[in-house]
Coordinates of C-alpha atoms and ligand atoms in Angstrom, one line a residue:
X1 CA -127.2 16.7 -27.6
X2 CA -129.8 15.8 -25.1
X3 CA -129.7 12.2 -24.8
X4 CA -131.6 11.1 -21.8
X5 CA -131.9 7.6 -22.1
X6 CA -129.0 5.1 -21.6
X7 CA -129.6 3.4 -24.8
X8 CA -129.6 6.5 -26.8
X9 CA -126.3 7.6 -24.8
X10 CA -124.7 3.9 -26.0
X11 CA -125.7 4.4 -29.4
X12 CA -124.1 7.6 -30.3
X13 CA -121.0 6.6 -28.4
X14 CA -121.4 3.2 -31.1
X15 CA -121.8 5.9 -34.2
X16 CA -118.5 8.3 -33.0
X17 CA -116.8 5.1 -32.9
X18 CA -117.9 3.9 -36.1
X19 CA -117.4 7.0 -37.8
X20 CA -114.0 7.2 -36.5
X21 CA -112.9 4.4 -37.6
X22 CA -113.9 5.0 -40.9
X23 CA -112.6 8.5 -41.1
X24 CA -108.8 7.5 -39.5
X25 CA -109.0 4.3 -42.4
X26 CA -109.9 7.0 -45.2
X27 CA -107.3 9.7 -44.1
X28 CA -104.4 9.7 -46.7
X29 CA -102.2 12.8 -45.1
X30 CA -101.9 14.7 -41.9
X31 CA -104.1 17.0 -42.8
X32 CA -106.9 14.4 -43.1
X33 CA -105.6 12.9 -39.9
X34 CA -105.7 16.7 -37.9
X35 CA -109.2 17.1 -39.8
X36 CA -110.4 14.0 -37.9
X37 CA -108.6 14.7 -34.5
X38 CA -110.7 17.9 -34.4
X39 CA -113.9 16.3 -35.7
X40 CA -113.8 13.7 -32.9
X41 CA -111.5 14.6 -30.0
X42 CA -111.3 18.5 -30.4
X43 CA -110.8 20.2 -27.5
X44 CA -114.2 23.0 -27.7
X45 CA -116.2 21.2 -30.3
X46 CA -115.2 17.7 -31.1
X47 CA -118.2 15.4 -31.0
X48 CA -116.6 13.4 -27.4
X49 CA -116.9 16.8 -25.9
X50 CA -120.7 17.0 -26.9
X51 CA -121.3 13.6 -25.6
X52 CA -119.6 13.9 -22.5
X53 CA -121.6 17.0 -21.8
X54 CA -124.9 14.6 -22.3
X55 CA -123.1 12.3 -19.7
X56 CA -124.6 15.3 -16.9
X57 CA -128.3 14.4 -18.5
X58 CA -128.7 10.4 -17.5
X59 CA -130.5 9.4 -14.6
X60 CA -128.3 8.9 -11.6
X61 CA -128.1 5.5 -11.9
X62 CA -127.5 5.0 -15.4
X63 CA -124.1 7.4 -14.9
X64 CA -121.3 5.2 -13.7
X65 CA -122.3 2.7 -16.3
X66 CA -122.5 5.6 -19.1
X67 CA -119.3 7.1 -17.7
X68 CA -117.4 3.8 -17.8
X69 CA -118.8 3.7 -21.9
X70 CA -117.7 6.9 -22.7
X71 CA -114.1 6.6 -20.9
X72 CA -113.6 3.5 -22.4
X73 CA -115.0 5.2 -26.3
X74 CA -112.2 8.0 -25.9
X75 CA -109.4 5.6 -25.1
X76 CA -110.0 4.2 -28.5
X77 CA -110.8 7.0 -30.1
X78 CA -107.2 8.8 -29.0
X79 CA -105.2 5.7 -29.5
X80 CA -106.8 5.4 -33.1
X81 CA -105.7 8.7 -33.8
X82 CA -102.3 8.1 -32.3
X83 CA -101.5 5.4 -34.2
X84 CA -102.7 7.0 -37.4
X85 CA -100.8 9.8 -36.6
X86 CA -97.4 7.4 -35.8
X87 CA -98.3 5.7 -39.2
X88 CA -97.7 8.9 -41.2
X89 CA -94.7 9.3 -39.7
X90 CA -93.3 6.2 -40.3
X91 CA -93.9 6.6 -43.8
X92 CA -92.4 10.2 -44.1
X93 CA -89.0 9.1 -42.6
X94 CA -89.0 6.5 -45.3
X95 CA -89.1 9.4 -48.1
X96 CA -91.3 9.4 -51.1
X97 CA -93.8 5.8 -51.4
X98 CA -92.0 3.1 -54.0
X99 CA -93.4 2.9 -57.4
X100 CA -93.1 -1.0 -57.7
X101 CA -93.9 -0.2 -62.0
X102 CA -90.7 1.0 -61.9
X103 CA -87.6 -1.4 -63.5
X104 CA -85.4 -2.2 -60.6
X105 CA -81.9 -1.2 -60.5
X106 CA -79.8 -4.5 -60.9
X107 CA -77.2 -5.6 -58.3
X108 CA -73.7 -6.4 -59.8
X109 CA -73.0 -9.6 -60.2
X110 CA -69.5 -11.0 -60.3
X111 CA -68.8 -14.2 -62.8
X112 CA -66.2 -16.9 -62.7
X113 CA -63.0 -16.2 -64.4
X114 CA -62.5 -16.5 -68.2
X115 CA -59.6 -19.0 -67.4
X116 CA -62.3 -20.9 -64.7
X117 CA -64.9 -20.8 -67.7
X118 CA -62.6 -22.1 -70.5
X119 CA -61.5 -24.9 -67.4
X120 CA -65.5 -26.0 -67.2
X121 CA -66.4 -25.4 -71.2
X122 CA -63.3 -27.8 -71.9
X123 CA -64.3 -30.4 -69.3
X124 CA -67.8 -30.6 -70.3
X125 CA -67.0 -30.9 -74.4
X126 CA -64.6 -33.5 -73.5
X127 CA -67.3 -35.1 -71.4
X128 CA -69.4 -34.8 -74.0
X129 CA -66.8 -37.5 -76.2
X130 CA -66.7 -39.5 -72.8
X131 CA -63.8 -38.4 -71.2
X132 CA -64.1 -38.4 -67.7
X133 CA -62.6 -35.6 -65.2
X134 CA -60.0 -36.4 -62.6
X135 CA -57.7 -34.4 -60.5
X136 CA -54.2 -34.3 -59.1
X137 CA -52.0 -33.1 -56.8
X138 CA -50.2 -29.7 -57.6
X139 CA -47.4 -30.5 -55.3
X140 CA -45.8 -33.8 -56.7
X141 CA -43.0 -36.1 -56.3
X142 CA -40.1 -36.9 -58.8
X143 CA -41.4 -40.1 -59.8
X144 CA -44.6 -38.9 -60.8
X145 CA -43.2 -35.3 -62.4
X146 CA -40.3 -37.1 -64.4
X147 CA -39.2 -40.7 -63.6
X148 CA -42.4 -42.4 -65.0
X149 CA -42.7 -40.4 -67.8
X150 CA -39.3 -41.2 -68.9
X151 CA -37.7 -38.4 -67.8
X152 CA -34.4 -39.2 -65.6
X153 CA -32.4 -37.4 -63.3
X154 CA -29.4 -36.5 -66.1
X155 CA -32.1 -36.2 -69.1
X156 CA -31.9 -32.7 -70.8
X157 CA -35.8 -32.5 -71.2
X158 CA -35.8 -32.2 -67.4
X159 CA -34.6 -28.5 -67.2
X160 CA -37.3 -26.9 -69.2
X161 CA -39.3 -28.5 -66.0
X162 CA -37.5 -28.3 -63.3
X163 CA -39.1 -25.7 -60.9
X164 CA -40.1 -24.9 -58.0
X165 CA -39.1 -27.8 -54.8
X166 CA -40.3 -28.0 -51.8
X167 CA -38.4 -27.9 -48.3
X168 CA -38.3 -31.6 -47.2
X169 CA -37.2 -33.6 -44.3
X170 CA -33.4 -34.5 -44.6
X171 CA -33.2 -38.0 -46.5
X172 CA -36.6 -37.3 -47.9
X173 CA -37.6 -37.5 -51.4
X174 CA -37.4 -34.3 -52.5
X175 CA -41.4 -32.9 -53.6
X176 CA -41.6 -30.1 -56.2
X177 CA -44.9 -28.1 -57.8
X178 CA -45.8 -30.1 -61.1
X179 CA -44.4 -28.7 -64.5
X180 CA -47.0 -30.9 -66.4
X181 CA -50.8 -32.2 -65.7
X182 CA -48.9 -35.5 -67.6
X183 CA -48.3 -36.5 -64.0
X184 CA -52.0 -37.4 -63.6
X185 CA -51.6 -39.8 -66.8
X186 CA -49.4 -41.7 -64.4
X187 CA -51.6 -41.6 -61.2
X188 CA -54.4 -42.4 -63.0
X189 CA -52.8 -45.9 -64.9
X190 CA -51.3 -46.6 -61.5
X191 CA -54.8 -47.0 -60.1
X192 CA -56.9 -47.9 -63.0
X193 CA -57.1 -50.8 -65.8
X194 CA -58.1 -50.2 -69.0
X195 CA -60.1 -49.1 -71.0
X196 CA -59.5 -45.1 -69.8
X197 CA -60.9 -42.2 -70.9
X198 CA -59.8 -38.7 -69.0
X199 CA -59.0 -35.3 -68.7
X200 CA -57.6 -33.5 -66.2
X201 CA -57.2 -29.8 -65.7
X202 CA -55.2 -27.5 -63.3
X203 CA -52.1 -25.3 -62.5
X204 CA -48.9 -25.8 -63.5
X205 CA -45.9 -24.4 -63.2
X206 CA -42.3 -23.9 -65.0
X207 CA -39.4 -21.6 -64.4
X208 CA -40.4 -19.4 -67.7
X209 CA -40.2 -15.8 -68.1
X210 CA -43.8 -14.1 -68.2
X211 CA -44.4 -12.9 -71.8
X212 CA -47.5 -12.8 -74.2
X213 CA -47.7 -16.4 -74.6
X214 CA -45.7 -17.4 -71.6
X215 CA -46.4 -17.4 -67.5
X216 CA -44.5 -19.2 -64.7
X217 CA -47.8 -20.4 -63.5
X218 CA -50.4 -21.6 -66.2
X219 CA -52.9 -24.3 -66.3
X220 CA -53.0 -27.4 -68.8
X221 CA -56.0 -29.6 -70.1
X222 CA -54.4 -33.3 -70.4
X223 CA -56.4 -36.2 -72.2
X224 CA -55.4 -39.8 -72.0
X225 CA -57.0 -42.8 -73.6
X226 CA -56.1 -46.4 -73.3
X227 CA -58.1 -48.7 -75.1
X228 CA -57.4 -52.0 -77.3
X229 CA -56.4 -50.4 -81.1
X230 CA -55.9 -46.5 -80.5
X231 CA -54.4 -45.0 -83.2
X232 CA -53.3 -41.3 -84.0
X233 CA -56.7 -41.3 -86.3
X234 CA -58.3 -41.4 -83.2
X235 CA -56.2 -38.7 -81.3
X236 CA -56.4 -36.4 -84.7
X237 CA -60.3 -36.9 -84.6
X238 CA -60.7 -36.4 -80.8
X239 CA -58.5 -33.2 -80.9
X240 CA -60.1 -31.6 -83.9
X241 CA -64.1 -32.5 -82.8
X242 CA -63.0 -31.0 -79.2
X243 CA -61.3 -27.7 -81.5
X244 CA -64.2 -27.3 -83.3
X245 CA -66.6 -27.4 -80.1
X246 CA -64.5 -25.1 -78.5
X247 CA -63.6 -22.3 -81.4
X248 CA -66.4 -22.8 -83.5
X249 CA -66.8 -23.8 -87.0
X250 CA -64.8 -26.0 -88.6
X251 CA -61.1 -26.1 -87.1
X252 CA -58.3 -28.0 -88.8
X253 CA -55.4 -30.2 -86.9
X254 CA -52.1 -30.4 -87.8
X255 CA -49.1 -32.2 -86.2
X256 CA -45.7 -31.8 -86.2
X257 CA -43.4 -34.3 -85.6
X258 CA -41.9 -33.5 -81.9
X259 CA -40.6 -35.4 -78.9
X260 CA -41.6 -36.1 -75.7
X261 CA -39.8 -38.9 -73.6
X262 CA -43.3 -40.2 -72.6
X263 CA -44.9 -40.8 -76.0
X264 CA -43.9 -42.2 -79.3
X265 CA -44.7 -40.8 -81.7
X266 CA -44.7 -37.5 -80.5
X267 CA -46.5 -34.2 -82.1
X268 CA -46.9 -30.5 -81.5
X269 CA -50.5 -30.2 -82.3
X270 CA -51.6 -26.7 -84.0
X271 CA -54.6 -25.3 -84.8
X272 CA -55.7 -23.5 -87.5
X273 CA -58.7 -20.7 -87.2
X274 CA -59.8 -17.4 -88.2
X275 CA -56.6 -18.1 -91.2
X276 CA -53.9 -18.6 -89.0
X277 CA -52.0 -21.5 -87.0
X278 CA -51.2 -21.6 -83.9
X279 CA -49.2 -23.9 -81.1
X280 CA -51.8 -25.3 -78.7
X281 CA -50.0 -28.1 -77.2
X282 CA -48.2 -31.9 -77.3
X283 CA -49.7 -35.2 -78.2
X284 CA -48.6 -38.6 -79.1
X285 CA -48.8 -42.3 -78.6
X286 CA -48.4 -43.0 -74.8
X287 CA -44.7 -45.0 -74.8
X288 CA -44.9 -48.7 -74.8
X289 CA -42.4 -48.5 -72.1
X290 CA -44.9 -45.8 -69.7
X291 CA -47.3 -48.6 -70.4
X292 CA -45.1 -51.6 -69.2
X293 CA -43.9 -49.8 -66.4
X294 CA -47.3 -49.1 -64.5
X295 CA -48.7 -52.6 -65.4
X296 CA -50.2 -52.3 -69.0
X297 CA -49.3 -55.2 -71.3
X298 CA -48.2 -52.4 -74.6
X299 CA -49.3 -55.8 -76.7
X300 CA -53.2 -55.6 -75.5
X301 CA -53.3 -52.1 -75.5
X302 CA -52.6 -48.9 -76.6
X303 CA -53.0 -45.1 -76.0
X304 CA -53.4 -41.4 -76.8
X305 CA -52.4 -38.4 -74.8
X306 CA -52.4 -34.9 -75.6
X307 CA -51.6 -31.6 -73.2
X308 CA -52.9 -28.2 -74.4
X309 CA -52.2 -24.4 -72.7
X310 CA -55.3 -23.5 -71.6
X311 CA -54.2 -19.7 -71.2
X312 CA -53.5 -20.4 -74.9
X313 CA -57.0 -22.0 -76.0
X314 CA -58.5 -19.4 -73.9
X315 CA -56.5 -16.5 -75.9
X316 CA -57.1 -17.4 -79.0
X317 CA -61.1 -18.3 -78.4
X318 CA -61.3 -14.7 -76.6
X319 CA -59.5 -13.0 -79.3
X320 CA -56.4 -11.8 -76.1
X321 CA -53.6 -10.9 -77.4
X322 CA -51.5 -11.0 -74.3
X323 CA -51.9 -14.0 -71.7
X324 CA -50.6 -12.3 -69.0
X325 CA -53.9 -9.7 -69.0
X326 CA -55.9 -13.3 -67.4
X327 CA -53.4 -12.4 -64.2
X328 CA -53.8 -8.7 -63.8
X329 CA -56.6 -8.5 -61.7
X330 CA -57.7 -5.7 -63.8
X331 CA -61.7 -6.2 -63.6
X332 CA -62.2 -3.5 -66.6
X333 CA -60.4 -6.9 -68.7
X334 CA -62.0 -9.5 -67.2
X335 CA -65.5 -8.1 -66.9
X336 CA -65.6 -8.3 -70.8
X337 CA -66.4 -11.9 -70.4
Ligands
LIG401 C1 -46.1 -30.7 -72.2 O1 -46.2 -30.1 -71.1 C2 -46.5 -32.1 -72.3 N1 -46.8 -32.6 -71.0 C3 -47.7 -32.2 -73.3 C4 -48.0 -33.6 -73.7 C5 -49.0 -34.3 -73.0 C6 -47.3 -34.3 -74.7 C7 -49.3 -35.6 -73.3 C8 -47.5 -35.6 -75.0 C9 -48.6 -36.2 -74.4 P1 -45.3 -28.6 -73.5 O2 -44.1 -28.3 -72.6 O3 -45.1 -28.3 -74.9 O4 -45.7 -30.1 -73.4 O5 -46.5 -27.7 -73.0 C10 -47.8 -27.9 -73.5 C11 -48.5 -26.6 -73.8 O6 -48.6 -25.9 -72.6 C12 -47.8 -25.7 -74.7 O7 -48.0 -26.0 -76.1 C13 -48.4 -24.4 -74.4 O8 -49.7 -24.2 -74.9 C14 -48.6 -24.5 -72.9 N2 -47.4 -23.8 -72.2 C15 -46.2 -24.3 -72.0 N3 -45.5 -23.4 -71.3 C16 -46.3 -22.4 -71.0 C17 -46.2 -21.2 -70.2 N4 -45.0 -20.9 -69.6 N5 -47.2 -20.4 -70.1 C18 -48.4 -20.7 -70.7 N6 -48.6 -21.8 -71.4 C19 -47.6 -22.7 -71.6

């Protein structure tokens, strides 16, 4: 090169610039990347060598200011090619480029637990038929487990129940874990005037040997309705629309007469589906006498309740043939659902 004016020194330092530029921007591999370091910055005959040999040929004067160009045209030109060269290996320690066309690989999800899901499906049928949901303790008193619901100290119907007490202050009424969700019935009439409409689902628990149908700890659904003129038409119908939500198709009720010392009359309700019955729970007219005794005038009013298994709804909707596979913890079980 024999630049010898100033301006024609500027200019070609503009073009290796330029050209640069474009060359680091196209370079797709190292190779292009080395193919550009030794067009531009090699050592014998990259192009800033050949123009700072044509710095020598400006007029003295124009030097420091052509010096100060070209220093400042390397530094760009070798940081350029640094950073390219960074770049590419950035994106080799990150192994082969992603092929977003590609389907991605899913991240396992858990899911709530068939006993949670039957809990929610139940509540939100029953909603559906305007039965609110409400909650209660786990840990309970006598009065609320027994007492109200016409279940005395001496009465044989307590010992199915009687379970699992608490450690108490001496003197102190003694608290036990509830052996039926009836004891929100209770709560609920205590606190409320009619007309009621509720369900109310959670554990349980009962000194009963674990077996296919049976667990010391289980969880109920209760339903409770107080309004002027309830018959057992209505309970039959309420039980048998919420069956056939729940299991599909048309279900069939039946009663049989039973007792419970908090309802008169009292039933065990089965279900019939897929050509066989089975035991769901206990229903019946709530007792004049539990009516009277949290306020209710039994002339005015009367009421339905009903208290299903839900390991048992659960079972028979899922097809399990053993309740106690819901408690295993095995997740090859409970991922099936
Ligand atoms: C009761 O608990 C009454 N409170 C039901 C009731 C409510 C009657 C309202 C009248 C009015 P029972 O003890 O039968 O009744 O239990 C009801 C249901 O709970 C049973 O039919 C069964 O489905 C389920 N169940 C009872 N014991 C167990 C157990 N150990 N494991 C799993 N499910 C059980």
């Amino acid at each position: 090169m024999s630049a010898a004016t100033l301006e024609s020194f500027l200019a070609e330092l503009d073009r290796l610039r330029a050209d640069s530029e474009a060359a680091v921007a196209a370079a797709r591999d190292a190779a292009a990347v080395e193919a550009a370091r030794v067009e531009f910055a090699g050592a014998k005959s990259g192009r800033l060598k050949a123009i700072q040999k044509a710095l020598g040929g400006l007029a003295a004067a124009d030097k420091p200011a052509g010096g100060r160009h070209f220093n400042e045209a390397k530094a760009a030109v070798t940081e350029l090619l640094a950073a390219a060269q960074a770049r590419l290996a950035v994106a080799a320690a990150a192994g082969p480029p992603i092929d977003v066309t590609l389907p991605g690989s899913a991240v396992p999800l858990g899911h709530l637990h068939p006993i949670t899901q039957t809990i929610r499906r139940v509540q939100e049928i029953m909603g559906r038929l305007g039965f609110e949901s409400v909650d209660g303790p786990e840990v309970e008193d006598q009065w609320h487990n027994f007492e109200a619901l016409a279940i005395p100290a001496e009465h044989p119907a307590r010992d199915p129940l009687d379970n699992f007490y608490l450690a108490v202050a001496r003197g102190a009424d003694p608290l036990l874990l509830r052996s039926q969700t009836s004891t929100v019935q209770i709560r609920v009439m205590e606190a409320r005037r009619p007309p009621l409409r509720i369900v109310s689902l959670g554990r349980v628990y009962r000194p009963d040997t674990a077996d296919a149908t049976h667990y010391p700890m289980f969880h109920q659904v209760e339903g409770l309705l107080v309004e002027p003129g309830t018959t057992m038409a209505h309970l039959k119908s309420v039980l048998r629309l919420f069956a056939s939500s729940f299991l599909g198709g048309d279900v069939h009720v039946r009663f049989r007469p039973s007792f419970f010392p908090f309802t008169e009359p009292s039933v065990e309700v089965d279900m019939e589906w897929g050509g066989r019955w089975v035991e769901m729970g206990g229903a019946g007219m709530v007792d004049p006498a539990v009516l009277a005794a949290v306020g209710y005038d039994p002339a005015e009013v009367s009421g339905f309740a009903f208290g299903l298994g839900v390991e048992r709804i659960a079972a028979r909707r899922y097809g399990v043939a053993d309740i106690r596979d819901f408690y295993r913890n095995d997740v090859r079980f409970l991922r099936q659902f």
